[in-house]
Structures are given as structure tokens and as C-alpha cells.
PDB file of C-alpha atoms in Angstrom:
ATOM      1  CA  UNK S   1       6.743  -7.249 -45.351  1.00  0.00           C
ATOM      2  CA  UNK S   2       7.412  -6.877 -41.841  1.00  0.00           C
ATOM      3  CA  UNK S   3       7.510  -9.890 -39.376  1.00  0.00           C
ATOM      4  CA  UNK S   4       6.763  -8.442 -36.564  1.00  0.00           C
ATOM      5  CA  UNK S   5       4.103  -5.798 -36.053  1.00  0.00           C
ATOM      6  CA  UNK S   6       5.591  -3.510 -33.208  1.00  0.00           C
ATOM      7  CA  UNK S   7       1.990  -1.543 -32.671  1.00  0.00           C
ATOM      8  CA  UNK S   8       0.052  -4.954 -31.858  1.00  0.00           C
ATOM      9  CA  UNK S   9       3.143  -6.030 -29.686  1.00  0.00           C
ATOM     10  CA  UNK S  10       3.020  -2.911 -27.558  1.00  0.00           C
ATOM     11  CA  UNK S  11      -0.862  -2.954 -27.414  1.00  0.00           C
ATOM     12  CA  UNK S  12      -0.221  -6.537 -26.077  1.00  0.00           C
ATOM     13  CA  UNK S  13       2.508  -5.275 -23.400  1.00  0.00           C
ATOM     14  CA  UNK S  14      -0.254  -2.568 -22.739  1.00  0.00           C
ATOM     15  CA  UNK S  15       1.772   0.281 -24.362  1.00  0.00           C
ATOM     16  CA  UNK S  16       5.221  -0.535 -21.917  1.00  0.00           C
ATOM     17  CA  UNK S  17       8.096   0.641 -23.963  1.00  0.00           C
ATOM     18  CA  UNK S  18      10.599  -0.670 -21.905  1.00  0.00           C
ATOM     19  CA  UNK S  19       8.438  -3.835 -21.235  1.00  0.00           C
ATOM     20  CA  UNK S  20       7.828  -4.822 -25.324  1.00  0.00           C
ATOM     21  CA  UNK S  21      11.844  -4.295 -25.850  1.00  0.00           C
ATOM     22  CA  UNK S  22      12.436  -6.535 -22.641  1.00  0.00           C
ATOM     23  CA  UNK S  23      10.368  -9.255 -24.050  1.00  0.00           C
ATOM     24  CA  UNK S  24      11.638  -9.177 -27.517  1.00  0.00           C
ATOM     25  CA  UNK S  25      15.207  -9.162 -26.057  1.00  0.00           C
ATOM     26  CA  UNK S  26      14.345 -12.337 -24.037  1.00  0.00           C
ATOM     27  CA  UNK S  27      12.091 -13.852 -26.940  1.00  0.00           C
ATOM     28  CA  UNK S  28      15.423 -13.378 -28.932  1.00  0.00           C
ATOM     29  CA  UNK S  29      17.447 -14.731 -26.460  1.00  0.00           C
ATOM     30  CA  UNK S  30      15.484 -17.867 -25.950  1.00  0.00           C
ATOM     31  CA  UNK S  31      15.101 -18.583 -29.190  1.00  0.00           C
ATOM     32  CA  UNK S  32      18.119 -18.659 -30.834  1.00  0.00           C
ATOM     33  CA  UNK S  33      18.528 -22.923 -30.964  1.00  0.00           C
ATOM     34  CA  UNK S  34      15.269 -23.037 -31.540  1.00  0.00           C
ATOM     35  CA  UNK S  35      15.516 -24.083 -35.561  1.00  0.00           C
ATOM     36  CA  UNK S  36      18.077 -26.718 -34.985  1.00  0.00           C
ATOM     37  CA  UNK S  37      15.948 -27.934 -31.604  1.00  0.00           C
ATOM     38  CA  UNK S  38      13.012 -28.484 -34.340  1.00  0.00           C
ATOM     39  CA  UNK S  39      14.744 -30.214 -37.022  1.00  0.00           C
ATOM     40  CA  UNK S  40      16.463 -32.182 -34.826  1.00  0.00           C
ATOM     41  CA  UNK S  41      13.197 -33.540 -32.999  1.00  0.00           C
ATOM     42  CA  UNK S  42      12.054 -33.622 -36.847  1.00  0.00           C
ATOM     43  CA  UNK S  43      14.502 -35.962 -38.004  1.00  0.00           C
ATOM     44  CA  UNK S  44      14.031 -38.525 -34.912  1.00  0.00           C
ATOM     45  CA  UNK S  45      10.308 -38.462 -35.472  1.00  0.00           C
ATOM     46  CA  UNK S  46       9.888 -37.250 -32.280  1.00  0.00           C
ATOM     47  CA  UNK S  47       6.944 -35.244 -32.989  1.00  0.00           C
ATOM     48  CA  UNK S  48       5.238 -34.716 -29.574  1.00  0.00           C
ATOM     49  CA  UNK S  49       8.615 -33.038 -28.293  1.00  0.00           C
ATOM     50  CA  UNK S  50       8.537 -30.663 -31.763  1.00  0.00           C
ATOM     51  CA  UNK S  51       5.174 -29.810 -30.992  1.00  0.00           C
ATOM     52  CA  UNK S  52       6.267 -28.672 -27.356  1.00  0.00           C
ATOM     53  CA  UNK S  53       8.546 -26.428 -29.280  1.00  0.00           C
ATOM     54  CA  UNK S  54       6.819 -24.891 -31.393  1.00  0.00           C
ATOM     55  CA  UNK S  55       4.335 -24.256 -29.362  1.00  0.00           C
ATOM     56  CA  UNK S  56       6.181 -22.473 -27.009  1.00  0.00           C
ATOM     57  CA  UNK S  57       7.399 -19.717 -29.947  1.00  0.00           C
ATOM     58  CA  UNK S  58       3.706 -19.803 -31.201  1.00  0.00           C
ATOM     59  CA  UNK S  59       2.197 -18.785 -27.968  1.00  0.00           C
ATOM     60  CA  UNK S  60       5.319 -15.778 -27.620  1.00  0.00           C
ATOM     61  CA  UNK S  61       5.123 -15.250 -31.316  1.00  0.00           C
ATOM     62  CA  UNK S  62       1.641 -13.792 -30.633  1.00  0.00           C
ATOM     63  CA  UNK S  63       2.080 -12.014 -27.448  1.00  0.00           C
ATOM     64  CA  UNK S  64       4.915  -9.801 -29.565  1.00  0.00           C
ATOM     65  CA  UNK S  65       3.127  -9.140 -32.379  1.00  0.00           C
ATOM     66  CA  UNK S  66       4.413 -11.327 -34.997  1.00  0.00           C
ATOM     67  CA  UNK S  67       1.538 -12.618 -36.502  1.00  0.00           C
ATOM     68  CA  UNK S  68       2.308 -14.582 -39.775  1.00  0.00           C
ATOM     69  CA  UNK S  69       5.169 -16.378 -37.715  1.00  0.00           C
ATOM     70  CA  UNK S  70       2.135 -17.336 -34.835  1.00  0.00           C
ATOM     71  CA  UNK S  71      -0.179 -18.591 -38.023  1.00  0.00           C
ATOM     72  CA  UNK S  72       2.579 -21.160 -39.521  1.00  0.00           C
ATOM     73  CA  UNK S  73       3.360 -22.082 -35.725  1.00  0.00           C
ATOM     74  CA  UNK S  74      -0.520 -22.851 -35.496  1.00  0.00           C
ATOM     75  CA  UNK S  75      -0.496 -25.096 -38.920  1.00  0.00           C
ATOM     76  CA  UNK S  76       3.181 -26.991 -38.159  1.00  0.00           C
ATOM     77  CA  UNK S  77       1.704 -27.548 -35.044  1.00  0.00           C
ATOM     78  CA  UNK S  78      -1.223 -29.334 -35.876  1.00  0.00           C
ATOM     79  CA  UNK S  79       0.946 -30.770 -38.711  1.00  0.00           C
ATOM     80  CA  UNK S  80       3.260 -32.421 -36.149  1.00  0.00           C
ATOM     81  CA  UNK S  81       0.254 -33.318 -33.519  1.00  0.00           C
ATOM     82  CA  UNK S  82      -0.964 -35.557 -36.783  1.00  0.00           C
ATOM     83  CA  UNK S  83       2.431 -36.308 -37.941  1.00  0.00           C
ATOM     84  CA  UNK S  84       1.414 -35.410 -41.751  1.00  0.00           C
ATOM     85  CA  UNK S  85       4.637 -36.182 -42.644  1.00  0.00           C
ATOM     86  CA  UNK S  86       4.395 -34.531 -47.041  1.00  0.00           C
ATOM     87  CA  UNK S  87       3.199 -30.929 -44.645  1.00  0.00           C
ATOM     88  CA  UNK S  88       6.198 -30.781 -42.099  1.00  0.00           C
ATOM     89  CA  UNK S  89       8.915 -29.983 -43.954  1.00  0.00           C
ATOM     90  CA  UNK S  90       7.330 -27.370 -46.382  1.00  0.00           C
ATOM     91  CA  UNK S  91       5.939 -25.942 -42.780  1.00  0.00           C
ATOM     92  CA  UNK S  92       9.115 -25.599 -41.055  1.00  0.00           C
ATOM     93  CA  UNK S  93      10.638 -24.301 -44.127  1.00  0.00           C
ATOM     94  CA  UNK S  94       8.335 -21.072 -43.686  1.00  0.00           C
ATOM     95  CA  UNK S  95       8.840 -21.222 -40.017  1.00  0.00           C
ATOM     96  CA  UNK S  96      12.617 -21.144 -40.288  1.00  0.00           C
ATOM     97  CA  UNK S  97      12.197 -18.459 -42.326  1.00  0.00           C
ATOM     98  CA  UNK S  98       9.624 -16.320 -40.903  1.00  0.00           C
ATOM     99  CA  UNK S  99      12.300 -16.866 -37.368  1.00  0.00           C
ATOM    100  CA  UNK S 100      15.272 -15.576 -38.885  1.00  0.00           C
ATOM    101  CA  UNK S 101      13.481 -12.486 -40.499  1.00  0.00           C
ATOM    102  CA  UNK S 102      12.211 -11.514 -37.368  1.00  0.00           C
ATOM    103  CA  UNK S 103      14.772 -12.203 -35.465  1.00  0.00           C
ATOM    104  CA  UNK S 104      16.694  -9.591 -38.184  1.00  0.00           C
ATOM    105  CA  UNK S 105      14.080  -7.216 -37.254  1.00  0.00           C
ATOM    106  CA  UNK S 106      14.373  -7.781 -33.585  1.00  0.00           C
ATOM    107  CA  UNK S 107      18.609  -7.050 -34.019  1.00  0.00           C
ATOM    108  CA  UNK S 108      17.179  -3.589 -35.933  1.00  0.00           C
ATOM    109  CA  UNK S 109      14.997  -2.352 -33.383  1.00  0.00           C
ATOM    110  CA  UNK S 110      14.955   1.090 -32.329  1.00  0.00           C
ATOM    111  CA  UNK S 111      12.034   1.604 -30.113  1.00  0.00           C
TER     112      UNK S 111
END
């Protein structure tokens, strides 16, 4: 299963080629200390400045199409807004892991 769905992505850059690649090459750029960022704020309890985080890639994580990575953003998220600490971890598990994939498929691109 795909991460990122490339058809919503460019129906959400309005069918720009060269825009959608531009975006995911920033999105990739400005995302790469994003894991350790989160764990990090994680481990200091500093929830309100993981939520700024994460919201941040959720918002992006829509706008290029990856979908499931925008729905885990949405639940650690509100996760982190409550601090449910026994949720976090499992959360940013499958967040970590949804990241790197697409990131992978980001580094395969050919559009």
C-alpha cells in the first residue's frame, strides 16, 4: 500500500506537474528532523510543542495526498492535545512509520 496517493496530490496542486514535485521536494526537505523533533518534545512532556509539530505535517500531509499519514496526524494530535499518555506512543509508532514510507516513495518519484 502506497503512502502517498500522487492523483489526489496533483488534483490538490490543481494538476501542476512541476508544482506537486516542488512541494513534495520541499515537504521532504522540511521534514526530515521531524521524527526526532516529536519524540524529543515526547519525552519532555512537552505536548503543546508536539502538537505544533504534528500539526504542521498533518495539514501538508493532506495537501500532497498522503492520506493515511494525515488520519494518524489527526488522532496523535488530539492524543497529545489530551495528553492520553497509554495512545501516544502506539500513535507515533504508526506516524514514524507511515513518514519514512513516504518519504521512500517521495526519493522514488518519477512524475
Amino acid at each position: 500500500m502506497n503512502v502517498l496517493d500522487k492523483s489526489t496530490g496533483l488534483k490538490n496542486m490543481a494538476d501542476d506537474i512541476e508544482l506537486y514535485q516542488q512541494v513534495l521536494n520541499e515537504y521532504y526537505k522540511e521534514n526530515q528532523d521531524t521524527e526526532e523533533k516529536i519524540i524529543f518534545a515526547i519525552k519532555e512532556k512537552n505536548y503543546a510543542g508536539a502538537v505544533q509539530i504534528v500539526h504542521k505535517v498533518k495539514g501538508s500531509s493532506g495537501s500532497i495526498g498522503a492520506r493515511a499519514l494525515y488520519e494518524v496526524s489527526v488522532k496523535l494530535q488530539k492524543a497529545l492535545k489530551e495528553e492520553m499518555e497509554e495512545e501516544i506512543l502506539p500513535l507515533y509508532k504508526e506516524f514514524s512509520n507511515l513518514l519514512k514510507t513516504l518519504f521512500g516513495e517521495i526519493r522514488e518519484l518519477k512524475l
